[in-house]
């Protein structure tokens, strides 16, 4: 989780804010790429914007910019004079922090804005720009069997999508909404308390702020594993007419629990029964929440797919085959029932099935029979 740590490191943010402020008040206008980079930097977190405000206020009060010989007021005056000289054949290019925001046009009346005032415009520009920026990575992302994908979203969050999965991203100005349509995905969430990050899976919702977690959608259940921070789980507050209907977005929800780092939870993905909360009260779906805590080793094992590996630590062969089958089109069958309980350990690269079968044969005494290109049988 180094990326999450660096994103909110106050020392790094303070240095970056100072560098941006000096750069913005320099002689050369920002390039298009630099403008985009600044806006993205300001949207990383509330801490980024607060630090830029703090350091700007300090510099404004201490007249630091004057000491740097780049006073905004003088720059505004020179721009004003340059634009109004009759003999001038070419206007002076807009420069500096204020110029980047409004070409100094707001300074022609009433003198120069204070740097703090200018910063308000800057922060406003972050929010305005975000309305266009936050939809740039919207869409549906799909993986085939055995395929893994990693995507960085408009807010800096990272999605890792597991095999045979589909994720729909729908960011807007109010919320960062994601629907897991099938399969499994891991989310590293860029911290922003003002911009909720919600993952919908089945009939449930996982809400997070600046955290990391995975969600797996099965036919009857939703599994959530938290690798950093905390998430909140919620389900519909009333029965859905069609018990197989998925929750597609914000609705009347009720919390069914919170998960912290290293915790794992499963809850029902079907509403097949209701509970009464009193005479005449609305009926509520029963969602059995099972919560456990994973040791660091087990957490790493269950999330090893993000790095392209499947790791087993004395899991029964039946479980190993079920998990491996998610990553291949092969039909793997265990012929001898006694083998189901055989404990298997090892670290296997996703997609390298022959190497795994060799380990089965050489290390665990399992006979691997290749019936045809798509059929594998395991026996004593």
Tab-separated table of C-alpha atoms in Angstrom:
chain	number	residue	atom	x	y	z
A	1	UNK	CA	0.000	0.000	0.000
A	2	UNK	CA	2.922	2.341	-0.598
A	3	UNK	CA	0.905	4.386	-3.085
A	4	UNK	CA	-1.800	5.110	-0.508
A	5	UNK	CA	0.791	6.141	2.047
A	6	UNK	CA	2.669	8.485	-0.272
A	7	UNK	CA	-0.554	10.087	-1.465
A	8	UNK	CA	-1.311	11.374	2.058
A	9	UNK	CA	2.249	11.912	3.333
A	10	UNK	CA	2.079	15.456	4.798
A	11	UNK	CA	5.792	16.129	4.223
A	12	UNK	CA	5.537	15.197	0.546
A	13	UNK	CA	2.324	17.194	0.103
A	14	UNK	CA	3.852	20.302	1.737
A	15	UNK	CA	6.848	20.190	-0.600
A	16	UNK	CA	4.653	19.652	-3.649
A	17	UNK	CA	2.357	22.551	-2.670
A	18	UNK	CA	5.358	24.874	-2.295
A	19	UNK	CA	6.765	23.768	-5.635
A	20	UNK	CA	3.459	24.304	-7.394
A	21	UNK	CA	3.015	27.777	-5.936
A	22	UNK	CA	6.492	28.865	-7.026
A	23	UNK	CA	5.935	27.376	-10.463
A	24	UNK	CA	2.573	29.083	-10.895
A	25	UNK	CA	4.004	32.471	-9.998
A	26	UNK	CA	6.915	32.133	-12.391
A	27	UNK	CA	7.457	33.967	-15.659
A	28	UNK	CA	6.374	31.183	-18.004
A	29	UNK	CA	2.766	30.121	-18.436
A	30	UNK	CA	1.922	26.544	-17.568
A	31	UNK	CA	1.777	24.121	-20.443
A	32	UNK	CA	-1.424	22.190	-21.102
A	33	UNK	CA	0.106	19.104	-19.500
A	34	UNK	CA	1.182	21.086	-16.439
A	35	UNK	CA	-2.300	22.548	-16.063
A	36	UNK	CA	-3.801	19.066	-16.144
A	37	UNK	CA	-1.182	17.843	-13.661
A	38	UNK	CA	-1.958	20.674	-11.243
A	39	UNK	CA	-5.666	20.078	-11.385
A	40	UNK	CA	-5.152	16.360	-10.816
A	41	UNK	CA	-2.848	17.155	-7.891
A	42	UNK	CA	-5.463	19.393	-6.281
A	43	UNK	CA	-8.113	16.677	-6.566
A	44	UNK	CA	-6.048	13.960	-4.899
A	45	UNK	CA	-7.343	14.765	-1.441
A	46	UNK	CA	-8.640	17.442	0.863
A	47	UNK	CA	-5.189	17.499	2.463
A	48	UNK	CA	-3.645	18.664	-0.814
A	49	UNK	CA	-6.021	21.616	-1.110
A	50	UNK	CA	-5.706	22.544	2.564
A	51	UNK	CA	-1.910	22.580	2.362
A	52	UNK	CA	-1.968	24.785	-0.723
A	53	UNK	CA	-4.309	27.169	1.108
A	54	UNK	CA	-2.144	27.177	4.223
A	55	UNK	CA	1.146	27.827	2.487
A	56	UNK	CA	-0.411	30.486	0.267
A	57	UNK	CA	-1.789	32.348	3.273
A	58	UNK	CA	1.609	32.212	4.940
A	59	UNK	CA	3.421	33.458	1.873
A	60	UNK	CA	0.892	36.215	1.332
A	61	UNK	CA	1.243	37.490	4.902
A	62	UNK	CA	5.023	37.192	4.931
A	63	UNK	CA	5.459	38.806	1.503
A	64	UNK	CA	7.548	35.900	0.412
A	65	UNK	CA	6.595	36.373	-3.201
A	66	UNK	CA	7.876	39.915	-3.077
A	67	UNK	CA	11.210	38.631	-1.844
A	68	UNK	CA	11.261	36.313	-4.809
A	69	UNK	CA	10.921	39.397	-7.035
A	70	UNK	CA	7.756	38.109	-8.687
A	71	UNK	CA	5.023	40.190	-7.017
A	72	UNK	CA	1.618	39.512	-8.485
A	73	UNK	CA	0.550	43.140	-8.362
A	74	UNK	CA	3.495	44.277	-10.477
A	75	UNK	CA	2.870	41.508	-12.965
A	76	UNK	CA	-0.783	42.530	-13.245
A	77	UNK	CA	0.153	46.160	-13.766
A	78	UNK	CA	2.691	45.324	-16.460
A	79	UNK	CA	0.117	43.172	-18.225
A	80	UNK	CA	-2.427	45.994	-18.045
A	81	UNK	CA	-0.001	48.553	-19.454
A	82	UNK	CA	1.211	46.233	-22.150
A	83	UNK	CA	-2.286	45.567	-23.444
A	84	UNK	CA	-3.117	49.303	-23.605
A	85	UNK	CA	-0.046	50.652	-25.401
A	86	UNK	CA	-1.151	51.854	-28.818
A	87	UNK	CA	2.226	51.174	-30.370
A	88	UNK	CA	2.251	47.591	-29.165
A	89	UNK	CA	1.781	45.204	-32.063
A	90	UNK	CA	1.599	42.097	-29.956
A	91	UNK	CA	0.193	41.575	-26.502
A	92	UNK	CA	2.415	40.211	-23.830
A	93	UNK	CA	1.610	36.545	-23.123
A	94	UNK	CA	-0.325	35.910	-19.925
A	95	UNK	CA	2.021	34.833	-17.153
A	96	UNK	CA	1.944	33.907	-13.502
A	97	UNK	CA	-0.645	32.385	-11.221
A	98	UNK	CA	-3.395	34.926	-11.828
A	99	UNK	CA	-2.728	34.970	-15.567
A	100	UNK	CA	-3.195	31.231	-15.752
A	101	UNK	CA	-6.577	31.508	-14.075
A	102	UNK	CA	-8.049	34.524	-15.802
A	103	UNK	CA	-5.454	36.292	-17.959
A	104	UNK	CA	-5.268	39.118	-15.364
A	105	UNK	CA	-8.639	40.366	-16.591
A	106	UNK	CA	-10.037	40.339	-13.073
A	107	UNK	CA	-7.241	42.672	-11.925
A	108	UNK	CA	-7.924	45.627	-14.182
A	109	UNK	CA	-10.362	47.119	-11.737
A	110	UNK	CA	-9.496	47.585	-8.110
A	111	UNK	CA	-5.853	46.576	-8.295
A	112	UNK	CA	-4.320	43.182	-7.710
A	113	UNK	CA	-6.122	40.363	-5.984
A	114	UNK	CA	-4.474	38.989	-2.872
A	115	UNK	CA	-2.827	35.650	-3.319
A	116	UNK	CA	-5.370	34.168	-0.923
A	117	UNK	CA	-8.183	35.457	-3.111
A	118	UNK	CA	-6.497	34.062	-6.182
A	119	UNK	CA	-6.186	30.737	-4.438
A	120	UNK	CA	-9.949	30.666	-3.998
A	121	UNK	CA	-10.277	30.932	-7.762
A	122	UNK	CA	-7.684	28.191	-8.121
A	123	UNK	CA	-9.572	25.833	-5.819
A	124	UNK	CA	-12.797	26.644	-7.649
A	125	UNK	CA	-11.055	25.740	-10.893
A	126	UNK	CA	-10.145	22.372	-9.381
A	127	UNK	CA	-13.817	21.651	-8.715
A	128	UNK	CA	-15.016	22.886	-12.115
A	129	UNK	CA	-12.345	20.921	-13.928
A	130	UNK	CA	-13.238	17.840	-11.902
A	131	UNK	CA	-16.753	17.795	-13.361
A	132	UNK	CA	-15.248	17.075	-16.774
A	133	UNK	CA	-12.285	15.071	-15.552
A	134	UNK	CA	-14.152	12.656	-13.298
A	135	UNK	CA	-16.018	11.022	-16.181
A	136	UNK	CA	-12.968	10.401	-18.371
A	137	UNK	CA	-12.553	6.798	-17.211
A	138	UNK	CA	-16.251	5.916	-17.025
A	139	UNK	CA	-17.255	2.753	-18.829
A	140	UNK	CA	-17.414	-1.024	-18.595
A	141	UNK	CA	-14.220	-3.031	-18.068
A	142	UNK	CA	-14.276	-6.762	-18.847
A	143	UNK	CA	-11.743	-9.560	-18.454
A	144	UNK	CA	-11.792	-12.941	-20.126
A	145	UNK	CA	-11.025	-16.271	-18.481
A	146	UNK	CA	-7.469	-16.168	-17.172
A	147	UNK	CA	-7.095	-12.457	-17.923
A	148	UNK	CA	-6.176	-9.795	-15.349
A	149	UNK	CA	-6.426	-6.028	-15.837
A	150	UNK	CA	-5.308	-2.942	-13.910
A	151	UNK	CA	-6.866	0.487	-14.477
A	152	UNK	CA	-6.170	3.871	-12.899
A	153	UNK	CA	-9.354	5.913	-12.646
A	154	UNK	CA	-9.820	9.652	-13.026
A	155	UNK	CA	-9.494	10.257	-9.260
A	156	UNK	CA	-6.257	8.266	-8.979
A	157	UNK	CA	-7.941	5.168	-7.569
A	158	UNK	CA	-6.735	1.854	-8.957
A	159	UNK	CA	-8.897	-1.121	-9.917
A	160	UNK	CA	-7.411	-4.573	-10.389
A	161	UNK	CA	-9.883	-6.842	-12.122
A	162	UNK	CA	-9.649	-10.604	-11.708
A	163	UNK	CA	-10.415	-13.341	-14.207
A	164	UNK	CA	-13.776	-13.486	-16.019
A	165	UNK	CA	-15.049	-10.314	-14.362
A	166	UNK	CA	-16.879	-7.173	-15.359
A	167	UNK	CA	-16.884	-3.764	-13.681
A	168	UNK	CA	-18.887	-0.668	-14.573
A	169	UNK	CA	-17.440	2.704	-13.547
A	170	UNK	CA	-19.765	5.694	-13.271
A	171	UNK	CA	-18.173	8.782	-11.710
A	172	UNK	CA	-20.026	12.073	-11.456
A	173	UNK	CA	-19.751	15.252	-9.417
A	174	UNK	CA	-21.631	13.723	-6.484
A	175	UNK	CA	-20.155	10.258	-6.113
A	176	UNK	CA	-17.702	7.698	-7.405
A	177	UNK	CA	-20.019	4.806	-8.187
A	178	UNK	CA	-18.841	1.386	-9.331
A	179	UNK	CA	-20.860	-1.745	-10.004
A	180	UNK	CA	-19.266	-5.191	-9.944
A	181	UNK	CA	-21.359	-6.997	-12.553
A	182	UNK	CA	-19.578	-10.313	-12.156
A	183	UNK	CA	-16.405	-11.828	-10.773
A	184	UNK	CA	-13.922	-10.092	-8.516
A	185	UNK	CA	-12.026	-6.820	-8.304
A	186	UNK	CA	-9.681	-5.068	-5.897
A	187	UNK	CA	-9.931	-1.336	-5.262
A	188	UNK	CA	-7.248	1.054	-3.994
A	189	UNK	CA	-9.259	4.156	-3.227
A	190	UNK	CA	-7.895	7.668	-3.505
A	191	UNK	CA	-8.797	9.543	-0.315
A	192	UNK	CA	-11.543	12.139	-0.737
A	193	UNK	CA	-14.208	12.400	1.974
A	194	UNK	CA	-16.211	14.864	-0.086
A	195	UNK	CA	-16.492	12.395	-2.954
A	196	UNK	CA	-17.964	9.052	-1.786
A	197	UNK	CA	-16.576	5.853	-3.291
A	198	UNK	CA	-19.291	3.176	-3.511
A	199	UNK	CA	-18.996	-0.318	-4.922
A	200	UNK	CA	-22.279	-2.113	-5.612
A	201	UNK	CA	-22.293	-5.901	-5.886
A	202	UNK	CA	-25.447	-7.954	-6.025
A	203	UNK	CA	-27.897	-6.393	-3.584
A	204	UNK	CA	-25.150	-4.911	-1.420
A	205	UNK	CA	-22.979	-1.822	-1.288
A	206	UNK	CA	-19.442	-1.311	0.003
A	207	UNK	CA	-18.592	2.269	0.964
A	208	UNK	CA	-14.960	3.318	1.393
A	209	UNK	CA	-12.806	6.393	1.887
A	210	UNK	CA	-9.067	6.181	1.231
A	211	UNK	CA	-8.836	2.455	1.729
A	212	UNK	CA	-8.160	-0.784	-0.163
A	213	UNK	CA	-10.430	-3.790	-0.444
A	214	UNK	CA	-11.612	-6.553	-2.748
A	215	UNK	CA	-15.142	-7.584	-3.647
A	216	UNK	CA	-16.117	-10.961	-5.053
A	217	UNK	CA	-19.595	-11.590	-6.420
A	218	UNK	CA	-20.887	-15.155	-6.439
A	219	UNK	CA	-24.361	-16.428	-7.260
A	220	UNK	CA	-25.540	-16.554	-3.652
A	221	UNK	CA	-23.120	-14.327	-1.775
A	222	UNK	CA	-20.854	-11.302	-1.799
A	223	UNK	CA	-17.391	-11.518	-0.221
A	224	UNK	CA	-15.421	-8.468	0.907
A	225	UNK	CA	-11.793	-8.435	2.077
A	226	UNK	CA	-10.243	-5.266	3.504
A	227	UNK	CA	-6.487	-4.917	3.016
A	228	UNK	CA	-6.239	-1.279	4.203
A	229	UNK	CA	-8.481	1.077	6.162
A	230	UNK	CA	-12.194	0.501	6.786
A	231	UNK	CA	-15.344	-0.064	4.754
A	232	UNK	CA	-19.055	-0.024	5.532
A	233	UNK	CA	-21.443	-2.679	4.239
A	234	UNK	CA	-25.061	-1.940	3.434
A	235	UNK	CA	-28.075	-3.680	1.881
A	236	UNK	CA	-31.558	-2.504	0.878
A	237	UNK	CA	-33.735	-1.368	3.773
A	238	UNK	CA	-36.790	-3.101	2.305
A	239	UNK	CA	-37.501	-6.171	0.254
A	240	UNK	CA	-36.886	-5.977	-3.483
A	241	UNK	CA	-39.774	-7.293	-5.562
A	242	UNK	CA	-37.486	-9.557	-7.541
A	243	UNK	CA	-35.154	-11.313	-5.121
A	244	UNK	CA	-32.558	-11.770	-7.851
A	245	UNK	CA	-32.462	-8.077	-8.710
A	246	UNK	CA	-29.160	-6.328	-8.189
A	247	UNK	CA	-28.896	-3.017	-6.431
A	248	UNK	CA	-28.009	-0.651	-9.262
A	249	UNK	CA	-27.283	2.520	-7.338
A	250	UNK	CA	-28.184	4.679	-4.369
A	251	UNK	CA	-31.338	3.470	-2.604
A	252	UNK	CA	-32.780	3.211	0.887
A	253	UNK	CA	-30.022	1.223	2.546
A	254	UNK	CA	-29.275	-0.015	6.011
A	255	UNK	CA	-25.841	-0.726	7.374
A	256	UNK	CA	-25.092	-4.333	8.256
A	257	UNK	CA	-21.606	-3.762	9.600
A	258	UNK	CA	-18.132	-2.332	9.182
A	259	UNK	CA	-14.905	-4.071	8.313
A	260	UNK	CA	-11.382	-3.070	9.276
A	261	UNK	CA	-8.022	-4.064	7.857
A	262	UNK	CA	-7.508	-7.842	7.536
A	263	UNK	CA	-11.191	-8.580	8.016
A	264	UNK	CA	-13.231	-10.688	5.618
A	265	UNK	CA	-17.007	-10.846	5.362
A	266	UNK	CA	-19.668	-12.663	3.400
A	267	UNK	CA	-23.323	-11.754	3.167
A	268	UNK	CA	-26.285	-13.107	1.239
A	269	UNK	CA	-26.795	-11.988	-2.305
A	270	UNK	CA	-30.381	-13.273	-2.362
A	271	UNK	CA	-33.413	-11.974	-0.524
A	272	UNK	CA	-35.342	-15.168	0.128
A	273	UNK	CA	-36.765	-14.341	3.539
A	274	UNK	CA	-37.841	-11.338	5.550
A	275	UNK	CA	-37.887	-10.337	9.159
A	276	UNK	CA	-40.527	-8.202	10.821
A	277	UNK	CA	-39.363	-5.288	12.959
A	278	UNK	CA	-42.746	-4.849	14.644
A	279	UNK	CA	-46.456	-4.837	13.968
A	280	UNK	CA	-47.166	-2.900	10.823
A	281	UNK	CA	-43.462	-2.212	10.275
A	282	UNK	CA	-41.771	-2.594	6.930
A	283	UNK	CA	-40.262	-5.973	6.223
A	284	UNK	CA	-36.502	-6.205	5.858
A	285	UNK	CA	-34.346	-8.677	3.933
A	286	UNK	CA	-32.444	-11.107	6.104
A	287	UNK	CA	-28.740	-10.801	5.318
A	288	UNK	CA	-26.566	-13.092	7.369
A	289	UNK	CA	-23.204	-11.420	7.815
A	290	UNK	CA	-20.266	-13.687	8.505
A	291	UNK	CA	-17.125	-11.842	9.573
A	292	UNK	CA	-13.649	-13.193	10.201
A	293	UNK	CA	-10.103	-11.904	10.614
A	294	UNK	CA	-7.256	-12.987	8.355
A	295	UNK	CA	-3.628	-13.291	9.395
A	296	UNK	CA	-1.275	-11.297	7.196
A	297	UNK	CA	-0.067	-14.474	5.477
A	298	UNK	CA	-3.613	-15.564	4.668
A	299	UNK	CA	-4.549	-12.075	3.503
A	300	UNK	CA	-1.604	-12.128	1.105
A	301	UNK	CA	-2.543	-15.594	-0.078
A	302	UNK	CA	-6.126	-14.666	-0.893
A	303	UNK	CA	-5.089	-11.515	-2.737
A	304	UNK	CA	-2.076	-13.008	-4.537
A	305	UNK	CA	-4.053	-13.032	-7.780
A	306	UNK	CA	-3.397	-9.283	-8.036
A	307	UNK	CA	0.249	-10.121	-8.754
A	308	UNK	CA	-0.641	-12.912	-11.156
A	309	UNK	CA	-0.298	-15.875	-8.780
A	310	UNK	CA	-2.462	-18.428	-7.019
A	311	UNK	CA	-1.116	-19.452	-3.619
A	312	UNK	CA	-2.273	-22.454	-1.596
A	313	UNK	CA	-1.302	-23.318	1.933
A	314	UNK	CA	-2.621	-26.786	2.783
A	315	UNK	CA	-5.993	-26.226	1.096
A	316	UNK	CA	-7.863	-29.420	0.089
A	317	UNK	CA	-7.495	-30.463	-3.544
A	318	UNK	CA	-11.222	-29.955	-4.144
A	319	UNK	CA	-10.872	-26.287	-3.150
A	320	UNK	CA	-7.704	-25.874	-5.199
A	321	UNK	CA	-9.378	-27.276	-8.310
A	322	UNK	CA	-12.416	-25.040	-7.813
A	323	UNK	CA	-10.204	-21.947	-7.555
A	324	UNK	CA	-7.904	-22.889	-10.441
A	325	UNK	CA	-10.912	-23.565	-12.653
A	326	UNK	CA	-11.813	-19.864	-12.515
A	327	UNK	CA	-8.650	-19.106	-14.521
A	328	UNK	CA	-8.849	-21.729	-17.257
A	329	UNK	CA	-11.247	-23.125	-19.821
A	330	UNK	CA	-10.062	-26.623	-18.948
A	331	UNK	CA	-12.538	-29.008	-17.374
A	332	UNK	CA	-10.659	-30.456	-14.374
A	333	UNK	CA	-12.265	-33.436	-12.663
A	334	UNK	CA	-11.202	-35.352	-9.542
A	335	UNK	CA	-12.028	-39.029	-10.189
A	336	UNK	CA	-11.029	-40.511	-6.820
A	337	UNK	CA	-13.113	-39.118	-3.987
A	338	UNK	CA	-10.303	-39.690	-1.506
A	339	UNK	CA	-8.210	-37.086	-3.301
A	340	UNK	CA	-10.703	-34.326	-2.499
A	341	UNK	CA	-9.288	-33.909	0.993
A	342	UNK	CA	-5.613	-34.105	-0.044
A	343	UNK	CA	-3.867	-30.955	1.218
A	344	UNK	CA	-2.069	-28.935	-1.435
A	345	UNK	CA	0.535	-26.209	-1.020
A	346	UNK	CA	2.374	-24.139	-3.578
A	347	UNK	CA	2.596	-20.906	-5.539
A	348	UNK	CA	1.452	-21.147	-9.132
A	349	UNK	CA	1.578	-18.538	-11.877
A	350	UNK	CA	-1.822	-17.901	-13.373
A	351	UNK	CA	-2.069	-19.387	-16.852
A	352	UNK	CA	0.770	-21.897	-16.449
A	353	UNK	CA	-1.415	-24.973	-16.008
A	354	UNK	CA	1.175	-27.533	-17.145
A	355	UNK	CA	3.607	-26.380	-14.464
A	356	UNK	CA	0.925	-26.843	-11.804
A	357	UNK	CA	0.010	-30.310	-13.077
A	358	UNK	CA	3.703	-31.281	-12.947
A	359	UNK	CA	3.777	-30.283	-9.268
A	360	UNK	CA	0.640	-32.360	-8.643
A	361	UNK	CA	2.319	-35.398	-10.111
A	362	UNK	CA	5.846	-34.955	-8.730
A	363	UNK	CA	5.094	-33.575	-5.246
A	364	UNK	CA	1.702	-35.000	-4.340
A	365	UNK	CA	1.524	-38.332	-6.165
A	366	UNK	CA	-1.503	-37.367	-8.245
A	367	UNK	CA	-1.919	-38.922	-11.669
A	368	UNK	CA	-2.866	-36.274	-14.215
A	369	UNK	CA	-4.611	-37.668	-17.293
A	370	UNK	CA	-5.040	-35.389	-20.297
A	371	UNK	CA	-8.109	-36.809	-22.014
A	372	UNK	CA	-8.193	-34.128	-24.710
A	373	UNK	CA	-7.314	-30.464	-25.166
A	374	UNK	CA	-10.049	-29.374	-22.768
A	375	UNK	CA	-10.393	-32.241	-20.286
A	376	UNK	CA	-8.113	-33.111	-17.370
A	377	UNK	CA	-8.726	-35.949	-14.919
A	378	UNK	CA	-7.001	-36.293	-11.543
A	379	UNK	CA	-6.693	-39.702	-9.880
A	380	UNK	CA	-4.414	-41.771	-7.692
